[in-house]
mmCIF file of N, CA and C in Angstrom:
data_model
loop_
_atom_site.group_PDB
_atom_site.id
_atom_site.type_symbol
_atom_site.label_atom_id
_atom_site.label_comp_id
_atom_site.label_asym_id
_atom_site.label_seq_id
_atom_site.Cartn_x
_atom_site.Cartn_y
_atom_site.Cartn_z
ATOM 1 N N GLN G 21 -40.962 -136.215 -106.281
ATOM 2 C CA GLN G 21 -39.082 -136.063 -105.596
ATOM 3 C C GLN G 21 -38.284 -135.601 -105.950
ATOM 4 N N VAL G 22 -37.746 -134.548 -105.524
ATOM 5 C CA VAL G 22 -35.989 -134.464 -105.851
ATOM 6 C C VAL G 22 -35.638 -134.759 -104.071
ATOM 7 N N GLN G 23 -34.461 -135.115 -104.765
ATOM 8 C CA GLN G 23 -33.004 -135.007 -103.833
ATOM 9 C C GLN G 23 -32.057 -134.497 -104.297
ATOM 10 N N LEU G 24 -30.993 -133.478 -103.257
ATOM 11 C CA LEU G 24 -30.238 -132.788 -104.149
ATOM 12 C C LEU G 24 -29.221 -132.901 -103.326
ATOM 13 N N VAL G 25 -27.816 -133.251 -103.214
ATOM 14 C CA VAL G 25 -26.630 -133.551 -102.433
ATOM 15 C C VAL G 25 -25.742 -132.805 -103.487
ATOM 16 N N GLU G 26 -25.072 -132.239 -102.051
ATOM 17 C CA GLU G 26 -23.766 -131.074 -102.748
ATOM 18 C C GLU G 26 -22.514 -131.457 -102.223
ATOM 19 N N SER G 27 -21.760 -131.160 -102.226
ATOM 20 C CA SER G 27 -19.973 -131.460 -102.551
ATOM 21 C C SER G 27 -19.443 -130.244 -102.809
ATOM 22 N N GLY G 28 -17.999 -130.282 -101.807
ATOM 23 C CA GLY G 28 -17.174 -129.263 -102.440
ATOM 24 C C GLY G 28 -17.207 -128.316 -101.531
ATOM 25 N N GLY G 29 -17.517 -127.772 -100.965
ATOM 26 C CA GLY G 29 -17.297 -126.909 -100.152
ATOM 27 C C GLY G 29 -16.333 -127.037 -99.245
ATOM 28 N N GLY G 30 -15.726 -125.228 -98.256
ATOM 29 C CA GLY G 30 -14.352 -126.248 -97.836
ATOM 30 C C GLY G 30 -13.836 -124.611 -97.439
ATOM 31 N N LEU G 31 -12.743 -124.618 -96.778
ATOM 32 C CA LEU G 31 -11.838 -123.031 -96.504
ATOM 33 C C LEU G 31 -11.066 -122.907 -97.403
ATOM 34 N N VAL G 32 -10.813 -121.923 -97.832
ATOM 35 C CA VAL G 32 -9.916 -121.586 -99.097
ATOM 36 C C VAL G 32 -9.419 -119.747 -98.491
ATOM 37 N N GLN G 33 -8.158 -119.665 -99.368
ATOM 38 C CA GLN G 33 -7.683 -118.470 -98.658
ATOM 39 C C GLN G 33 -8.686 -117.211 -100.215
ATOM 40 N N ALA G 34 -7.877 -116.054 -99.740
ATOM 41 C CA ALA G 34 -8.685 -115.068 -100.888
ATOM 42 C C ALA G 34 -7.996 -115.291 -101.510
ATOM 43 N N GLY G 35 -8.638 -115.355 -103.178
ATOM 44 C CA GLY G 35 -7.428 -115.135 -104.311
ATOM 45 C C GLY G 35 -8.064 -117.237 -104.990
ATOM 46 N N GLY G 36 -8.625 -117.714 -104.117
ATOM 47 C CA GLY G 36 -8.085 -119.164 -104.671
ATOM 48 C C GLY G 36 -9.630 -119.424 -105.192
ATOM 49 N N PHE G 37 -9.988 -120.902 -105.225
ATOM 50 C CA PHE G 37 -10.803 -121.339 -105.800
ATOM 51 C C PHE G 37 -10.868 -122.226 -105.420
ATOM 52 N N LEU G 38 -12.371 -122.766 -105.867
ATOM 53 C CA LEU G 38 -13.712 -123.832 -105.394
ATOM 54 C C LEU G 38 -14.494 -124.331 -106.398
ATOM 55 N N ARG G 39 -14.353 -125.694 -106.411
ATOM 56 C CA ARG G 39 -15.432 -126.369 -106.901
ATOM 57 C C ARG G 39 -16.410 -127.149 -106.407
ATOM 58 N N LEU G 40 -17.776 -126.538 -106.307
ATOM 59 C CA LEU G 40 -19.123 -127.459 -105.752
ATOM 60 C C LEU G 40 -19.413 -127.836 -106.983
ATOM 61 N N SER G 41 -20.333 -129.484 -106.477
ATOM 62 C CA SER G 41 -20.654 -130.243 -107.026
ATOM 63 C C SER G 41 -22.496 -130.562 -106.100
ATOM 64 N N CYS G 42 -23.897 -130.636 -107.685
ATOM 65 C CA CYS G 42 -24.623 -130.608 -106.973
ATOM 66 C C CYS G 42 -25.459 -131.901 -107.985
ATOM 67 N N ALA G 43 -25.612 -133.175 -107.049
ATOM 68 C CA ALA G 43 -25.982 -134.428 -108.203
ATOM 69 C C ALA G 43 -27.682 -134.527 -107.333
ATOM 70 N N ALA G 44 -28.629 -134.466 -108.600
ATOM 71 C CA ALA G 44 -29.896 -135.126 -108.616
ATOM 72 C C ALA G 44 -30.046 -135.576 -108.683
ATOM 73 N N SER G 45 -31.271 -136.635 -108.020
ATOM 74 C CA SER G 45 -32.371 -138.060 -108.142
ATOM 75 C C SER G 45 -33.818 -137.156 -107.827
ATOM 76 N N GLY G 46 -34.199 -138.556 -108.346
ATOM 77 C CA GLY G 46 -35.320 -138.859 -108.274
ATOM 78 C C GLY G 46 -36.359 -138.429 -108.940
ATOM 79 N N SER G 47 -37.714 -137.600 -109.563
ATOM 80 C CA SER G 47 -38.545 -137.589 -110.611
ATOM 81 C C SER G 47 -38.263 -136.441 -110.779
ATOM 82 N N ILE G 48 -37.213 -136.260 -111.997
ATOM 83 C CA ILE G 48 -36.603 -135.098 -112.556
ATOM 84 C C ILE G 48 -37.265 -135.115 -113.795
ATOM 85 N N PHE G 49 -37.702 -133.609 -114.014
ATOM 86 C CA PHE G 49 -38.377 -133.873 -115.441
ATOM 87 C C PHE G 49 -37.625 -132.466 -116.294
ATOM 88 N N ARG G 50 -37.744 -133.204 -117.940
ATOM 89 C CA ARG G 50 -37.527 -131.792 -118.888
ATOM 90 C C ARG G 50 -37.749 -130.236 -118.638
ATOM 91 N N GLY G 51 -36.794 -129.615 -118.863
ATOM 92 C CA GLY G 51 -37.557 -128.248 -118.723
ATOM 93 C C GLY G 51 -37.291 -127.577 -117.298
ATOM 94 N N ASN G 52 -36.210 -127.904 -116.510
ATOM 95 C CA ASN G 52 -35.547 -127.967 -115.080
ATOM 96 C C ASN G 52 -34.498 -126.869 -115.213
ATOM 97 N N VAL G 53 -34.575 -126.158 -113.925
ATOM 98 C CA VAL G 53 -34.019 -124.927 -114.048
ATOM 99 C C VAL G 53 -32.973 -125.237 -112.638
ATOM 100 N N MET G 54 -31.329 -125.762 -112.865
ATOM 101 C CA MET G 54 -30.837 -125.550 -111.395
ATOM 102 C C MET G 54 -29.899 -125.147 -111.282
ATOM 103 N N GLY G 55 -29.541 -124.785 -110.261
ATOM 104 C CA GLY G 55 -29.117 -123.606 -109.588
ATOM 105 C C GLY G 55 -28.214 -123.732 -108.054
ATOM 106 N N TRP G 56 -27.590 -122.512 -107.930
ATOM 107 C CA TRP G 56 -26.588 -122.064 -106.632
ATOM 108 C C TRP G 56 -27.040 -120.687 -105.893
ATOM 109 N N TYR G 57 -27.864 -120.734 -105.045
ATOM 110 C CA TYR G 57 -27.732 -119.577 -104.136
ATOM 111 C C TYR G 57 -26.721 -119.630 -102.764
ATOM 112 N N ARG G 58 -26.831 -118.957 -102.023
ATOM 113 C CA ARG G 58 -25.882 -118.446 -101.111
ATOM 114 C C ARG G 58 -26.325 -117.706 -99.569
ATOM 115 N N GLN G 59 -25.930 -117.881 -98.657
ATOM 116 C CA GLN G 59 -27.132 -117.041 -97.875
ATOM 117 C C GLN G 59 -25.684 -116.992 -96.759
ATOM 118 N N ALA G 60 -25.461 -115.818 -96.231
ATOM 119 C CA ALA G 60 -24.405 -115.470 -95.599
ATOM 120 C C ALA G 60 -25.008 -115.365 -94.334
ATOM 121 N N PRO G 61 -24.286 -115.015 -92.396
ATOM 122 C CA PRO G 61 -25.217 -114.983 -91.314
ATOM 123 C C PRO G 61 -25.628 -113.592 -91.556
ATOM 124 N N GLY G 62 -27.283 -113.113 -91.048
ATOM 125 C CA GLY G 62 -27.489 -112.221 -91.202
ATOM 126 C C GLY G 62 -28.294 -111.672 -92.942
ATOM 127 N N GLU G 63 -28.751 -112.373 -93.958
ATOM 128 C CA GLU G 63 -28.190 -111.926 -95.068
ATOM 129 C C GLU G 63 -29.086 -113.007 -95.480
ATOM 130 N N PRO G 64 -30.385 -112.329 -96.808
ATOM 131 C CA PRO G 64 -30.879 -113.113 -97.104
ATOM 132 C C PRO G 64 -30.572 -113.555 -98.198
ATOM 133 N N ARG G 65 -31.405 -115.067 -98.348
ATOM 134 C CA ARG G 65 -30.556 -115.494 -99.598
ATOM 135 C C ARG G 65 -30.570 -114.904 -101.132
ATOM 136 N N GLU G 66 -29.976 -115.336 -101.446
ATOM 137 C CA GLU G 66 -29.271 -114.950 -102.970
ATOM 138 C C GLU G 66 -28.568 -115.575 -104.015
ATOM 139 N N LEU G 67 -29.061 -115.363 -105.248
ATOM 140 C CA LEU G 67 -28.999 -115.894 -106.259
ATOM 141 C C LEU G 67 -27.632 -115.978 -106.791
ATOM 142 N N VAL G 68 -26.668 -117.093 -106.958
ATOM 143 C CA VAL G 68 -25.011 -116.912 -107.345
ATOM 144 C C VAL G 68 -25.294 -117.503 -109.187
ATOM 145 N N ALA G 69 -25.894 -118.385 -109.359
ATOM 146 C CA ALA G 69 -26.334 -118.470 -110.485
ATOM 147 C C ALA G 69 -27.235 -119.803 -110.990
ATOM 148 N N ASP G 70 -27.344 -119.851 -111.991
ATOM 149 C CA ASP G 70 -28.501 -121.244 -112.357
ATOM 150 C C ASP G 70 -28.246 -121.429 -113.567
ATOM 151 N N ILE G 71 -28.945 -122.482 -114.439
ATOM 152 C CA ILE G 71 -29.025 -122.923 -115.482
ATOM 153 C C ILE G 71 -29.993 -123.608 -116.733
ATOM 154 N N THR G 72 -30.445 -123.383 -117.741
ATOM 155 C CA THR G 72 -31.205 -124.596 -117.810
ATOM 156 C C THR G 72 -30.894 -126.007 -118.255
ATOM 157 N N ASP G 73 -31.805 -126.320 -118.432
ATOM 158 C CA ASP G 73 -31.278 -127.669 -119.047
ATOM 159 C C ASP G 73 -30.642 -127.805 -120.546
ATOM 160 N N ALA G 74 -31.299 -126.995 -120.712
ATOM 161 C CA ALA G 74 -31.064 -125.732 -122.665
ATOM 162 C C ALA G 74 -29.642 -125.392 -122.513
ATOM 163 N N GLY G 75 -29.336 -125.162 -121.366
ATOM 164 C CA GLY G 75 -27.734 -124.539 -121.203
ATOM 165 C C GLY G 75 -27.993 -122.994 -120.933
ATOM 166 N N SER G 76 -29.081 -122.430 -121.016
ATOM 167 C CA SER G 76 -28.803 -121.347 -121.009
ATOM 168 C C SER G 76 -28.859 -120.679 -119.194
ATOM 169 N N THR G 77 -27.882 -119.453 -118.910
ATOM 170 C CA THR G 77 -27.734 -119.101 -117.940
ATOM 171 C C THR G 77 -27.539 -117.928 -116.692
ATOM 172 N N ASP G 78 -27.657 -117.888 -115.884
ATOM 173 C CA ASP G 78 -27.615 -116.275 -115.168
ATOM 174 C C ASP G 78 -26.993 -116.683 -114.331
ATOM 175 N N TYR G 79 -26.329 -115.036 -113.934
ATOM 176 C CA TYR G 79 -25.672 -114.857 -113.118
ATOM 177 C C TYR G 79 -25.599 -114.130 -112.255
ATOM 178 N N GLY G 80 -25.661 -114.069 -110.579
ATOM 179 C CA GLY G 80 -26.044 -112.752 -109.599
ATOM 180 C C GLY G 80 -24.631 -112.075 -109.813
ATOM 181 N N ASP G 81 -25.066 -110.822 -109.544
ATOM 182 C CA ASP G 81 -24.250 -109.348 -110.382
ATOM 183 C C ASP G 81 -22.861 -109.149 -109.114
ATOM 184 N N SER G 82 -22.668 -110.147 -108.176
ATOM 185 C CA SER G 82 -21.406 -109.925 -107.155
ATOM 186 C C SER G 82 -20.684 -110.925 -107.725
ATOM 187 N N VAL G 83 -21.044 -112.054 -108.265
ATOM 188 C CA VAL G 83 -19.939 -112.714 -108.933
ATOM 189 C C VAL G 83 -19.727 -112.976 -110.567
ATOM 190 N N LYS G 84 -20.412 -112.617 -111.021
ATOM 191 C CA LYS G 84 -20.374 -112.104 -111.860
ATOM 192 C C LYS G 84 -18.607 -112.083 -113.379
ATOM 193 N N GLY G 85 -18.466 -113.281 -113.459
ATOM 194 C CA GLY G 85 -16.832 -112.812 -114.468
ATOM 195 C C GLY G 85 -15.767 -113.566 -113.013
ATOM 196 N N ARG G 86 -16.072 -114.199 -112.014
ATOM 197 C CA ARG G 86 -15.642 -115.578 -111.011
ATOM 198 C C ARG G 86 -16.333 -116.429 -110.906
ATOM 199 N N VAL G 87 -17.470 -116.481 -111.508
ATOM 200 C CA VAL G 87 -17.955 -117.777 -111.263
ATOM 201 C C VAL G 87 -18.342 -118.313 -112.513
ATOM 202 N N THR G 88 -18.661 -119.725 -112.781
ATOM 203 C CA THR G 88 -18.893 -120.558 -113.760
ATOM 204 C C THR G 88 -19.668 -121.732 -113.506
ATOM 205 N N ILE G 89 -21.009 -121.736 -113.946
ATOM 206 C CA ILE G 89 -22.112 -122.692 -113.797
ATOM 207 C C ILE G 89 -21.767 -123.621 -114.876
ATOM 208 N N SER G 90 -22.476 -124.889 -114.415
ATOM 209 C CA SER G 90 -22.062 -125.947 -115.766
ATOM 210 C C SER G 90 -23.442 -127.203 -115.420
ATOM 211 N N ARG G 91 -23.326 -127.909 -116.409
ATOM 212 C CA ARG G 91 -24.085 -128.855 -115.571
ATOM 213 C C ARG G 91 -24.109 -130.173 -116.990
ATOM 214 N N ASP G 92 -24.103 -131.025 -116.271
ATOM 215 C CA ASP G 92 -24.446 -132.378 -117.529
ATOM 216 C C ASP G 92 -25.757 -133.314 -117.086
ATOM 217 N N ASN G 93 -26.386 -133.132 -117.574
ATOM 218 C CA ASN G 93 -27.561 -133.775 -118.283
ATOM 219 C C ASN G 93 -28.050 -135.232 -117.883
ATOM 220 N N ALA G 94 -27.193 -135.645 -118.165
ATOM 221 C CA ALA G 94 -27.168 -137.465 -118.272
ATOM 222 C C ALA G 94 -26.327 -138.055 -116.881
ATOM 223 N N LYS G 95 -25.593 -136.794 -115.938
ATOM 224 C CA LYS G 95 -26.068 -137.135 -114.060
ATOM 225 C C LYS G 95 -26.446 -136.498 -113.999
ATOM 226 N N ASN G 96 -26.928 -135.830 -113.974
ATOM 227 C CA ASN G 96 -28.247 -135.005 -113.236
ATOM 228 C C ASN G 96 -27.530 -134.116 -112.191
ATOM 229 N N THR G 97 -26.505 -133.557 -112.868
ATOM 230 C CA THR G 97 -25.441 -132.514 -112.195
ATOM 231 C C THR G 97 -25.145 -131.599 -112.408
ATOM 232 N N VAL G 98 -25.137 -130.358 -111.585
ATOM 233 C CA VAL G 98 -24.650 -128.928 -112.020
ATOM 234 C C VAL G 98 -23.433 -129.151 -110.823
ATOM 235 N N TYR G 99 -22.611 -127.872 -112.204
ATOM 236 C CA TYR G 99 -21.346 -127.877 -111.084
ATOM 237 C C TYR G 99 -21.203 -125.722 -111.228
ATOM 238 N N LEU G 100 -20.434 -125.228 -109.626
ATOM 239 C CA LEU G 100 -19.916 -124.197 -110.062
ATOM 240 C C LEU G 100 -18.418 -124.299 -109.164
ATOM 241 N N GLN G 101 -18.133 -123.677 -110.588
ATOM 242 C CA GLN G 101 -16.465 -123.400 -110.530
ATOM 243 C C GLN G 101 -16.566 -122.059 -110.365
ATOM 244 N N MET G 102 -15.202 -121.500 -109.247
ATOM 245 C CA MET G 102 -15.664 -119.890 -108.461
ATOM 246 C C MET G 102 -14.662 -119.714 -108.543
ATOM 247 N N ASN G 103 -13.993 -118.799 -108.489
ATOM 248 C CA ASN G 103 -12.529 -118.052 -108.886
ATOM 249 C C ASN G 103 -12.300 -116.734 -108.257
ATOM 250 N N SER G 104 -11.094 -116.514 -107.940
ATOM 251 C CA SER G 104 -10.526 -115.326 -107.169
ATOM 252 C C SER G 104 -11.778 -115.334 -105.972
ATOM 253 N N LEU G 105 -11.852 -116.003 -105.327
ATOM 254 C CA LEU G 105 -12.615 -115.818 -104.367
ATOM 255 C C LEU G 105 -12.172 -114.606 -103.134
ATOM 256 N N LYS G 106 -13.368 -114.092 -102.592
ATOM 257 C CA LYS G 106 -13.336 -113.239 -101.505
ATOM 258 C C LYS G 106 -13.386 -113.407 -100.311
ATOM 259 N N PRO G 107 -13.276 -112.977 -99.594
ATOM 260 C CA PRO G 107 -14.108 -113.281 -98.148
ATOM 261 C C PRO G 107 -15.266 -112.759 -97.976
ATOM 262 N N GLU G 108 -16.204 -111.868 -99.109
ATOM 263 C CA GLU G 108 -17.356 -111.841 -98.935
ATOM 264 C C GLU G 108 -18.211 -112.769 -99.274
ATOM 265 N N ASP G 109 -17.407 -114.012 -100.524
ATOM 266 C CA ASP G 109 -18.410 -115.399 -100.542
ATOM 267 C C ASP G 109 -18.007 -116.009 -99.865
ATOM 268 N N THR G 110 -17.786 -115.837 -98.126
ATOM 269 C CA THR G 110 -18.379 -116.765 -97.687
ATOM 270 C C THR G 110 -19.747 -116.475 -97.152
ATOM 271 N N ALA G 111 -20.567 -117.772 -97.329
ATOM 272 C CA ALA G 111 -21.754 -118.088 -96.839
ATOM 273 C C ALA G 111 -21.841 -119.573 -97.291
ATOM 274 N N VAL G 112 -23.429 -120.044 -96.677
ATOM 275 C CA VAL G 112 -23.683 -121.263 -97.024
ATOM 276 C C VAL G 112 -24.196 -121.656 -98.635
ATOM 277 N N TYR G 113 -23.683 -122.104 -99.345
ATOM 278 C CA TYR G 113 -24.309 -122.184 -100.851
ATOM 279 C C TYR G 113 -25.120 -123.447 -101.185
ATOM 280 N N TYR G 114 -25.974 -123.210 -101.409
ATOM 281 C CA TYR G 114 -27.661 -123.727 -101.601
ATOM 282 C C TYR G 114 -27.784 -124.736 -103.291
ATOM 283 N N CYS G 115 -27.965 -125.760 -103.467
ATOM 284 C CA CYS G 115 -28.548 -126.363 -104.505
ATOM 285 C C CYS G 115 -29.981 -126.128 -104.932
ATOM 286 N N ASN G 116 -29.941 -125.479 -105.361
ATOM 287 C CA ASN G 116 -31.241 -125.546 -105.779
ATOM 288 C C ASN G 116 -31.957 -126.025 -107.451
ATOM 289 N N MET G 117 -32.788 -126.746 -107.126
ATOM 290 C CA MET G 117 -33.961 -126.978 -108.948
ATOM 291 C C MET G 117 -35.167 -126.653 -108.814
ATOM 292 N N LYS G 118 -35.862 -126.546 -110.296
ATOM 293 C CA LYS G 118 -37.132 -125.195 -110.219
ATOM 294 C C LYS G 118 -37.556 -126.470 -111.123
ATOM 295 N N TRP G 119 -38.864 -126.852 -111.586
ATOM 296 C CA TRP G 119 -39.854 -127.317 -112.453
ATOM 297 C C TRP G 119 -40.582 -127.247 -112.232
ATOM 298 N N SER G 120 -41.691 -126.387 -113.163
ATOM 299 C CA SER G 120 -42.922 -125.879 -113.035
ATOM 300 C C SER G 120 -43.250 -125.108 -111.983
ATOM 301 N N TRP G 121 -43.415 -125.193 -110.713
ATOM 302 C CA TRP G 121 -44.285 -124.317 -109.328
ATOM 303 C C TRP G 121 -43.382 -125.333 -108.563
ATOM 304 N N ARG G 122 -42.460 -126.058 -108.895
ATOM 305 C CA ARG G 122 -41.602 -126.973 -107.968
ATOM 306 C C ARG G 122 -40.433 -126.664 -107.935
ATOM 307 N N SER G 123 -39.925 -126.597 -106.351
ATOM 308 C CA SER G 123 -38.460 -126.151 -105.752
ATOM 309 C C SER G 123 -38.439 -126.696 -104.848
ATOM 310 N N TYR G 124 -36.614 -127.347 -105.221
ATOM 311 C CA TYR G 124 -36.393 -128.233 -103.833
ATOM 312 C C TYR G 124 -35.029 -127.803 -103.835
ATOM 313 N N TRP G 125 -34.466 -127.950 -102.985
ATOM 314 C CA TRP G 125 -33.298 -127.107 -102.269
ATOM 315 C C TRP G 125 -32.270 -128.464 -101.329
ATOM 316 N N GLY G 126 -30.875 -128.299 -101.967
ATOM 317 C CA GLY G 126 -30.067 -129.439 -101.289
ATOM 318 C C GLY G 126 -29.791 -128.628 -99.740
ATOM 319 N N GLN G 127 -29.285 -129.424 -98.923
ATOM 320 C CA GLN G 127 -28.615 -129.583 -97.323
ATOM 321 C C GLN G 127 -27.858 -128.084 -97.026
ATOM 322 N N GLY G 128 -27.330 -127.451 -97.840
ATOM 323 C CA GLY G 128 -26.048 -126.623 -98.116
ATOM 324 C C GLY G 128 -24.649 -127.439 -97.815
ATOM 325 N N THR G 129 -23.624 -126.290 -98.454
ATOM 326 C CA THR G 129 -22.332 -126.680 -97.926
ATOM 327 C C THR G 129 -21.835 -125.160 -98.003
ATOM 328 N N GLN G 130 -20.894 -125.017 -96.591
ATOM 329 C CA GLN G 130 -20.394 -123.950 -96.104
ATOM 330 C C GLN G 130 -18.742 -123.868 -97.079
ATOM 331 N N VAL G 131 -19.201 -122.747 -97.298
ATOM 332 C CA VAL G 131 -17.669 -122.185 -98.050
ATOM 333 C C VAL G 131 -17.443 -121.021 -96.985
ATOM 334 N N THR G 132 -15.766 -121.028 -97.131
ATOM 335 C CA THR G 132 -15.136 -119.983 -96.421
ATOM 336 C C THR G 132 -13.996 -119.773 -96.694
ATOM 337 N N VAL G 133 -13.825 -117.854 -97.030
ATOM 338 C CA VAL G 133 -13.159 -117.745 -97.652
ATOM 339 C C VAL G 133 -12.200 -116.936 -96.875
ATOM 340 N N SER G 134 -10.625 -117.042 -96.484
ATOM 341 C CA SER G 134 -10.319 -116.200 -95.354
ATOM 342 C C SER G 134 -9.443 -115.154 -96.014
ATOM 343 N N SER G 135 -9.610 -114.219 -95.756
ATOM 344 C CA SER G 135 -8.626 -113.091 -95.806
ATOM 345 C C SER G 135 -7.149 -112.926 -95.668
#
C-alpha cells in the first residue's frame, strides 16, 4: 500500500502562485509515476501534470507554461509549482501515484483562485 499526503493548497488571488507538495510513504517501487490531477465541481477529474521517477514530465493543455512539476526521489515527494493562477484553476487537487496496474490517490487539497 501507498499513502499520499498533500499540502500547500489555499486561497490566492488571480495572478498569484501556489506550491503544492505530496509526500508518499509505504511500498514504493521504482518505475512509478507521480502526478497531480484536479477536479472542479461538476467536471471530470483531469491531469494537471505528472512525472516519472526518471524525470520525464507531461502537462495538461490548460496549464502548460504556468505549471512546473518536480520530484525528490530521496524524499518520495512530488511538487507542483503553479504560477499566473486563474479563477478557472479553482478545484480540488489530488496527488496520484501509478506503478504497474496500481493507482493511489491522496485525499485532495482545495485550491481557490479569486478574481
